Amino acid sequence: MKGHYFKHMPNIIDKINTLKKAKNAIILAHCYQPVEIDEVADYVGDSLYLSQVASRTDADIIVFAGVYFMAQTAKLLSPDKKVLLPQIEAGCRMADMLSYRQLKEFLAQHPSLPTVCYVNSTAEVKAECDICCTSSNAEKIVKSLGKSKVLFVPDTYLGKWVEKQLGNVEVITYPGFCPTHLQIRPQDIENARKKYPNALVLAHPECHMSVSSIADFVGATSGIMNFVAKSKNKEFIIATEQGVVDRLKRDYPNKTIIPIKNNIICPNMKMTSPEDILHVLETEENEIIVDEEIAKRAVNCLNRMLEVSK
Ligand code: 13P
Ligand code: SF4
């Protein structure tokens, strides 16, 4: 399938590949990116996988096809590399819900509790938290603290999902959320089940609890992709971002992949184009820079997560 999406611009792949080689660069792409980005990406996956790749790479330049916090996380984990974000405007609406000041106020309301920080957050926020997590390891990370009460920022639904799974830890959450995943309603699941009674419903834990609690499986991007890969079932209703649907359709043409509804799209994730990738590779514009003092503390938060996730 390589080159399929690039028929209309045949030189782009060649130009990107030549520059990657000449500059010892790699391209990391999140699964919510437009699916054609995979054709130039060296690694495609979810937040945890991509942060692990970023922490281990020998490349001199990392081009992160994703949103700002992902590129910033790559920079924190690989401070000596040049990290470029193809679209500097691509932020995360959930990460934007928690500023440094809002975090300090939240921490002041709940003193002396360990704080788990979802990776969808700024470096300033990470610098003030004890340990980071992604949606694929959140349960393991909260459990690793061995406490009966923890704070969780900024995603209230992921935090509450973890609380429900663990059963013996009170998770006090900041009221942040993902506007894309919150578009999915329990009624959408009921409608889809009526139409496809043999399909299994797979949902991301950023969904509202009323959705997660009626899904057949709840998991991060990698969890959902692995579930489809391994399941003997043939039909799946996907309750997460469209990029996951597109990749599953491409990778499993013999299975029926049904989006829970149209337009479950993260607009920021869809900003990146192959031309943007080529542009930053050529110009090395849009470099991610993090203040040294903040970076020192924020990286501890991330390294603790990677240690637990090994
Ligand atoms: P993953 O951890 O599944 O990659 O999710 C990242 C994200 O931003 C989901 O909205
Ligand atoms: Fe942020 Fe939601 Fe987009 Fe993920 S899907 S990057 S949480 S706004």
Tab-separated table of C-alpha atoms and ligand atoms in Angstrom:
chain	number	residue	atom	x	y	z
A	1	MET	CA	0.000	0.000	0.000
A	2	LYS	CA	2.990	2.350	0.274
A	3	GLY	CA	2.542	5.372	-1.944
A	4	HIS	CA	-1.219	4.850	-2.235
A	5	TYR	CA	-2.113	8.197	-0.665
A	6	PHE	CA	0.715	10.004	-2.398
A	7	LYS	CA	-0.237	9.377	-6.013
A	8	HIS	CA	-1.048	13.068	-6.344
A	9	MET	CA	2.331	14.140	-5.000
A	10	PRO	CA	4.816	11.456	-5.991
A	11	ASN	CA	7.914	13.391	-4.975
A	12	ILE	CA	6.975	13.951	-1.385
A	13	ILE	CA	7.866	10.507	-0.048
A	14	ASP	CA	11.210	10.552	-1.877
A	15	LYS	CA	12.052	14.033	-0.622
A	16	ILE	CA	11.144	13.170	2.959
A	17	ASN	CA	13.119	9.920	2.825
A	18	THR	CA	16.183	11.624	1.385
A	19	LEU	CA	16.114	14.292	4.078
A	20	LYS	CA	15.554	11.725	6.827
A	21	LYS	CA	18.687	9.898	5.747
A	22	ALA	CA	20.804	13.013	5.227
A	23	LYS	CA	19.857	14.466	8.612
A	24	ASN	CA	19.610	11.228	10.621
A	25	ALA	CA	15.978	12.048	11.401
A	26	ILE	CA	13.049	9.837	12.374
A	27	ILE	CA	9.331	10.482	12.123
A	28	LEU	CA	7.021	9.379	14.926
A	29	ALA	CA	3.280	9.413	14.237
A	30	HIS	CA	0.358	9.028	16.622
A	31	CYS	CA	-2.507	6.793	15.475
A	32	TYR	CA	-4.870	9.799	15.414
A	33	GLN	CA	-2.856	11.436	12.627
A	34	PRO	CA	-4.288	11.419	9.095
A	35	VAL	CA	-3.678	7.851	7.933
A	36	GLU	CA	-1.465	8.876	4.989
A	37	ILE	CA	1.167	10.131	7.441
A	38	ASP	CA	2.002	6.466	8.185
A	39	GLU	CA	3.593	6.203	4.757
A	40	VAL	CA	6.483	8.406	5.793
A	41	ALA	CA	6.539	7.484	9.502
A	42	ASP	CA	9.206	5.251	11.044
A	43	TYR	CA	7.101	4.488	14.096
A	44	VAL	CA	3.321	4.663	14.470
A	45	GLY	CA	1.556	4.059	17.759
A	46	ASP	CA	0.032	5.442	20.911
A	47	SER	CA	1.440	7.867	23.461
A	48	LEU	CA	3.239	5.296	25.573
A	49	TYR	CA	4.881	3.502	22.667
A	50	LEU	CA	6.013	6.749	21.035
A	51	SER	CA	7.455	8.126	24.268
A	52	GLN	CA	9.392	4.865	24.710
A	53	VAL	CA	10.736	5.180	21.158
A	54	ALA	CA	11.679	8.840	21.777
A	55	SER	CA	13.584	7.918	24.935
A	56	ARG	CA	15.716	5.306	23.112
A	57	THR	CA	16.390	6.692	19.637
A	58	ASP	CA	19.853	7.390	18.191
A	59	ALA	CA	18.426	9.850	15.675
A	60	ASP	CA	19.587	13.484	15.738
A	61	ILE	CA	16.172	14.845	14.790
A	62	ILE	CA	12.730	13.635	15.866
A	63	VAL	CA	9.808	14.888	13.789
A	64	PHE	CA	6.708	14.302	15.899
A	65	ALA	CA	3.521	13.999	13.879
A	66	GLY	CA	1.110	14.540	16.743
A	67	VAL	CA	0.138	17.321	19.124
A	68	TYR	CA	2.281	19.683	21.193
A	69	PHE	CA	2.432	17.744	24.471
A	70	MET	CA	3.650	14.654	22.597
A	71	ALA	CA	6.529	16.508	20.942
A	72	GLN	CA	7.339	18.211	24.237
A	73	THR	CA	7.400	14.820	25.968
A	74	ALA	CA	9.810	13.539	23.309
A	75	LYS	CA	12.040	16.576	23.962
A	76	LEU	CA	11.972	15.969	27.724
A	77	LEU	CA	12.993	12.349	27.199
A	78	SER	CA	15.602	13.135	24.549
A	79	PRO	CA	16.928	16.576	25.517
A	80	ASP	CA	19.970	16.345	23.207
A	81	LYS	CA	17.866	15.751	20.103
A	82	LYS	CA	16.204	18.350	17.980
A	83	VAL	CA	12.432	17.765	18.198
A	84	LEU	CA	10.236	19.312	15.512
A	85	LEU	CA	6.452	19.595	15.483
A	86	PRO	CA	5.147	19.885	11.890
A	87	GLN	CA	2.189	22.081	12.964
A	88	ILE	CA	3.136	24.275	15.912
A	89	GLU	CA	-0.539	25.193	16.445
A	90	ALA	CA	-1.552	21.569	17.097
A	91	GLY	CA	-2.353	21.498	20.802
A	92	CYS	CA	-4.436	19.183	23.004
A	93	ARG	CA	-7.684	20.661	24.260
A	94	MET	CA	-7.516	18.556	27.405
A	95	ALA	CA	-3.930	19.621	28.214
A	96	ASP	CA	-5.039	23.253	27.726
A	97	MET	CA	-7.633	22.813	30.498
A	98	LEU	CA	-4.964	22.660	33.213
A	99	SER	CA	-2.570	25.586	33.597
A	100	TYR	CA	0.236	25.713	36.167
A	101	ARG	CA	-1.872	28.069	38.321
A	102	GLN	CA	-4.940	25.812	38.159
A	103	LEU	CA	-2.797	22.839	39.149
A	104	LYS	CA	-1.358	24.697	42.140
A	105	GLU	CA	-4.890	25.594	43.287
A	106	PHE	CA	-6.024	21.979	42.911
A	107	LEU	CA	-2.988	20.686	44.845
A	108	ALA	CA	-3.611	23.248	47.601
A	109	GLN	CA	-7.163	21.909	48.010
A	110	HIS	CA	-5.818	18.371	48.540
A	111	PRO	CA	-2.476	18.672	50.341
A	112	SER	CA	-0.055	15.765	50.896
A	113	LEU	CA	-1.489	13.375	48.323
A	114	PRO	CA	0.607	11.819	45.542
A	115	THR	CA	-0.306	13.264	42.149
A	116	VAL	CA	-0.527	11.256	38.950
A	117	CYS	CA	-0.374	13.280	35.806
A	118	TYR	CA	-1.762	12.089	32.488
A	119	VAL	CA	0.830	12.634	29.759
A	120	ASN	CA	-1.718	14.926	28.027
A	121	SER	CA	-0.411	17.895	30.012
A	122	THR	CA	2.224	20.632	29.816
A	123	ALA	CA	5.822	20.293	31.042
A	124	GLU	CA	5.004	22.887	33.767
A	125	VAL	CA	2.264	20.601	35.084
A	126	LYS	CA	4.431	17.465	34.852
A	127	ALA	CA	7.158	19.265	36.816
A	128	GLU	CA	4.806	19.546	39.830
A	129	CYS	CA	3.500	15.957	39.774
A	130	ASP	CA	4.919	12.738	41.203
A	131	ILE	CA	4.487	10.367	38.314
A	132	CYS	CA	3.158	10.461	34.787
A	133	CYS	CA	0.935	7.945	33.018
A	134	THR	CA	-0.623	7.347	29.618
A	135	SER	CA	-3.997	5.784	28.975
A	136	SER	CA	-2.372	2.379	28.440
A	137	ASN	CA	-0.570	2.219	31.795
A	138	ALA	CA	-2.705	4.466	34.061
A	139	GLU	CA	-4.016	1.580	36.165
A	140	LYS	CA	-0.552	0.099	36.673
A	141	ILE	CA	0.914	3.505	37.579
A	142	VAL	CA	-1.767	4.363	40.163
A	143	LYS	CA	-1.433	0.884	41.661
A	144	SER	CA	2.368	1.205	41.826
A	145	LEU	CA	2.023	4.070	44.314
A	146	GLY	CA	0.553	1.691	46.909
A	147	LYS	CA	-1.691	4.431	48.357
A	148	SER	CA	-5.383	4.425	49.232
A	149	LYS	CA	-5.933	7.966	47.912
A	150	VAL	CA	-4.301	9.765	44.975
A	151	LEU	CA	-4.830	12.879	42.880
A	152	PHE	CA	-5.193	12.502	39.125
A	153	VAL	CA	-4.899	15.321	36.554
A	154	PRO	CA	-6.154	16.508	34.085
A	155	ASP	CA	-8.537	13.789	32.758
A	156	THR	CA	-11.386	13.121	35.154
A	157	TYR	CA	-12.753	10.181	33.114
A	158	LEU	CA	-9.479	8.281	32.839
A	159	GLY	CA	-8.932	8.861	36.563
A	160	LYS	CA	-12.402	7.624	37.474
A	161	TRP	CA	-12.039	4.637	35.150
A	162	VAL	CA	-8.824	3.660	36.976
A	163	GLU	CA	-10.583	4.072	40.335
A	164	LYS	CA	-13.337	1.707	39.181
A	165	GLN	CA	-10.843	-0.883	37.912
A	166	LEU	CA	-8.698	-0.878	41.034
A	167	GLY	CA	-11.578	-0.785	43.506
A	168	ASN	CA	-9.387	-0.020	46.534
A	169	VAL	CA	-7.918	3.383	45.666
A	170	GLU	CA	-9.801	6.667	45.893
A	171	VAL	CA	-8.864	8.738	42.846
A	172	ILE	CA	-9.585	12.455	43.233
A	173	THR	CA	-9.684	13.952	39.773
A	174	TYR	CA	-9.283	17.391	38.243
A	175	PRO	CA	-12.319	18.156	36.036
A	176	GLY	CA	-10.515	18.051	32.664
A	177	PHE	CA	-11.775	16.023	29.707
A	178	CYS	CA	-11.302	15.322	26.027
A	179	PRO	CA	-13.966	17.160	23.983
A	180	THR	CA	-13.524	14.656	21.132
A	181	HIS	CA	-14.212	11.548	23.221
A	182	LEU	CA	-17.030	13.258	25.123
A	183	GLN	CA	-19.035	13.507	21.911
A	184	ILE	CA	-19.681	9.773	22.272
A	185	ARG	CA	-22.900	9.096	24.216
A	186	PRO	CA	-24.403	5.873	25.646
A	187	GLN	CA	-27.252	6.282	23.138
A	188	ASP	CA	-24.701	6.007	20.296
A	189	ILE	CA	-23.603	2.644	21.637
A	190	GLU	CA	-27.183	1.460	22.003
A	191	ASN	CA	-27.980	2.538	18.420
A	192	ALA	CA	-24.851	0.869	17.032
A	193	ARG	CA	-25.542	-2.365	18.922
A	194	LYS	CA	-29.060	-2.489	17.469
A	195	LYS	CA	-27.657	-2.122	13.953
A	196	TYR	CA	-24.720	-4.529	14.468
A	197	PRO	CA	-25.836	-7.017	17.132
A	198	ASN	CA	-22.768	-9.251	16.618
A	199	ALA	CA	-20.233	-6.474	17.009
A	200	LEU	CA	-18.108	-5.880	20.097
A	201	VAL	CA	-17.870	-2.296	21.361
A	202	LEU	CA	-14.326	-1.099	22.072
A	203	ALA	CA	-13.942	2.262	23.862
A	204	HIS	CA	-11.094	4.556	24.908
A	205	PRO	CA	-10.958	5.365	28.661
A	206	GLU	CA	-11.195	9.098	27.885
A	207	CYS	CA	-14.864	8.450	27.092
A	208	HIS	CA	-17.531	9.393	29.629
A	209	MET	CA	-17.987	6.690	32.306
A	210	SER	CA	-21.545	6.100	31.100
A	211	VAL	CA	-19.973	4.977	27.810
A	212	SER	CA	-16.978	3.010	29.179
A	213	SER	CA	-19.196	1.143	31.606
A	214	ILE	CA	-21.335	-0.353	28.789
A	215	ALA	CA	-18.495	-1.121	26.337
A	216	ASP	CA	-17.274	-4.706	25.873
A	217	PHE	CA	-13.656	-3.599	26.168
A	218	VAL	CA	-12.028	-0.386	27.392
A	219	GLY	CA	-8.444	0.293	26.412
A	220	ALA	CA	-5.932	2.781	25.083
A	221	THR	CA	-5.213	3.034	21.374
A	222	SER	CA	-2.758	0.109	21.455
A	223	GLY	CA	-5.193	-1.916	23.576
A	224	ILE	CA	-7.986	-1.422	21.038
A	225	MET	CA	-5.728	-2.243	18.071
A	226	ASN	CA	-4.407	-5.388	19.792
A	227	PHE	CA	-7.907	-6.451	20.750
A	228	VAL	CA	-9.036	-6.395	17.105
A	229	ALA	CA	-5.838	-8.184	16.022
A	230	LYS	CA	-6.348	-11.039	18.486
A	231	SER	CA	-10.134	-11.370	18.692
A	232	LYS	CA	-11.926	-14.130	16.823
A	233	ASN	CA	-14.905	-11.799	16.480
A	234	LYS	CA	-15.426	-10.292	13.024
A	235	GLU	CA	-17.257	-7.022	13.799
A	236	PHE	CA	-16.150	-4.162	16.006
A	237	ILE	CA	-17.727	-0.832	16.927
A	238	ILE	CA	-14.920	1.616	17.646
A	239	ALA	CA	-15.604	4.301	20.264
A	240	THR	CA	-12.553	6.471	19.846
A	241	GLU	CA	-10.897	8.830	17.354
A	242	GLN	CA	-11.348	8.273	13.610
A	243	GLY	CA	-7.608	7.620	13.065
A	244	VAL	CA	-7.930	4.327	14.924
A	245	VAL	CA	-10.908	3.370	12.737
A	246	ASP	CA	-8.969	4.216	9.558
A	247	ARG	CA	-5.927	2.162	10.575
A	248	LEU	CA	-8.020	-0.818	11.644
A	249	LYS	CA	-9.887	-0.761	8.316
A	250	ARG	CA	-6.597	-0.636	6.445
A	251	ASP	CA	-4.947	-3.391	8.516
A	252	TYR	CA	-7.906	-5.799	8.801
A	253	PRO	CA	-9.774	-5.728	5.483
A	254	ASN	CA	-11.486	-9.016	6.384
A	255	LYS	CA	-13.008	-7.633	9.585
A	256	THR	CA	-15.881	-5.169	9.810
A	257	ILE	CA	-14.794	-1.988	11.545
A	258	ILE	CA	-17.631	0.390	12.421
A	259	PRO	CA	-17.053	3.908	13.780
A	260	ILE	CA	-19.370	4.577	16.721
A	261	LYS	CA	-20.502	7.679	14.830
A	262	ASN	CA	-19.187	10.005	12.166
A	263	ASN	CA	-16.774	12.794	12.955
A	264	ILE	CA	-15.201	11.580	16.182
A	265	ILE	CA	-12.192	13.579	15.156
A	266	CYS	CA	-9.522	15.448	17.086
A	267	PRO	CA	-9.123	18.577	14.914
A	268	ASN	CA	-5.622	19.271	16.220
A	269	MET	CA	-4.443	15.774	15.351
A	270	LYS	CA	-5.655	16.258	11.806
A	271	MET	CA	-3.697	19.479	11.186
A	272	THR	CA	-0.529	17.720	10.021
A	273	SER	CA	0.051	17.179	6.315
A	274	PRO	CA	2.931	15.433	4.504
A	275	GLU	CA	3.928	18.887	3.198
A	276	ASP	CA	4.280	20.140	6.796
A	277	ILE	CA	6.587	17.232	7.571
A	278	LEU	CA	8.684	17.966	4.519
A	279	HIS	CA	8.773	21.663	5.433
A	280	VAL	CA	10.100	21.121	8.971
A	281	LEU	CA	12.639	18.587	7.732
A	282	GLU	CA	13.908	21.121	5.204
A	283	THR	CA	13.890	24.206	7.426
A	284	GLU	CA	14.144	22.671	10.945
A	285	GLU	CA	11.508	25.187	12.015
A	286	ASN	CA	9.037	24.572	14.863
A	287	GLU	CA	11.676	23.260	17.234
A	288	ILE	CA	10.402	22.407	20.725
A	289	ILE	CA	12.345	24.141	23.499
A	290	VAL	CA	11.663	23.550	27.204
A	291	ASP	CA	12.974	25.714	30.040
A	292	GLU	CA	15.866	23.818	31.687
A	293	GLU	CA	14.626	24.059	35.280
A	294	ILE	CA	11.131	22.884	34.333
A	295	ALA	CA	12.554	20.134	32.127
A	296	LYS	CA	14.700	18.759	34.967
A	297	ARG	CA	11.657	18.214	37.176
A	298	ALA	CA	9.227	17.193	34.440
A	299	VAL	CA	11.531	14.460	33.181
A	300	ASN	CA	11.578	12.828	36.626
A	301	CYS	CA	7.811	12.488	36.394
A	302	LEU	CA	8.164	10.782	32.990
A	303	ASN	CA	11.120	8.585	33.938
A	304	ARG	CA	9.237	7.225	36.950
A	305	MET	CA	6.472	6.189	34.563
A	306	LEU	CA	8.874	4.528	32.124
A	307	GLU	CA	10.537	2.669	35.005
A	308	VAL	CA	7.172	1.251	36.187
A	309	SER	CA	6.105	0.465	32.571
A	310	LYS	CA	9.238	-1.541	31.677
B	1	13P	P1	-3.301	7.123	23.732
B	1	13P	O1	-2.616	7.050	25.066
B	1	13P	O2	-4.257	6.015	23.540
B	1	13P	O3	-2.298	7.291	22.681
B	1	13P	O4	-4.219	8.422	23.730
B	1	13P	C1	-3.715	9.690	23.547
B	1	13P	C2	-4.767	10.662	23.378
B	1	13P	O5	-4.542	11.837	23.258
B	1	13P	C3	-6.123	10.169	23.386
B	1	13P	O6	-6.997	11.200	23.162
B	2	SF4	FE1	-6.216	15.867	23.372
B	2	SF4	FE2	-8.572	14.670	23.019
B	2	SF4	FE3	-7.100	15.352	20.918
B	2	SF4	FE4	-6.344	13.334	22.511
B	2	SF4	S1	-8.140	13.410	21.217
B	2	SF4	S2	-5.039	14.962	21.696
B	2	SF4	S3	-7.020	14.138	24.517
B	2	SF4	S4	-8.017	16.757	22.441
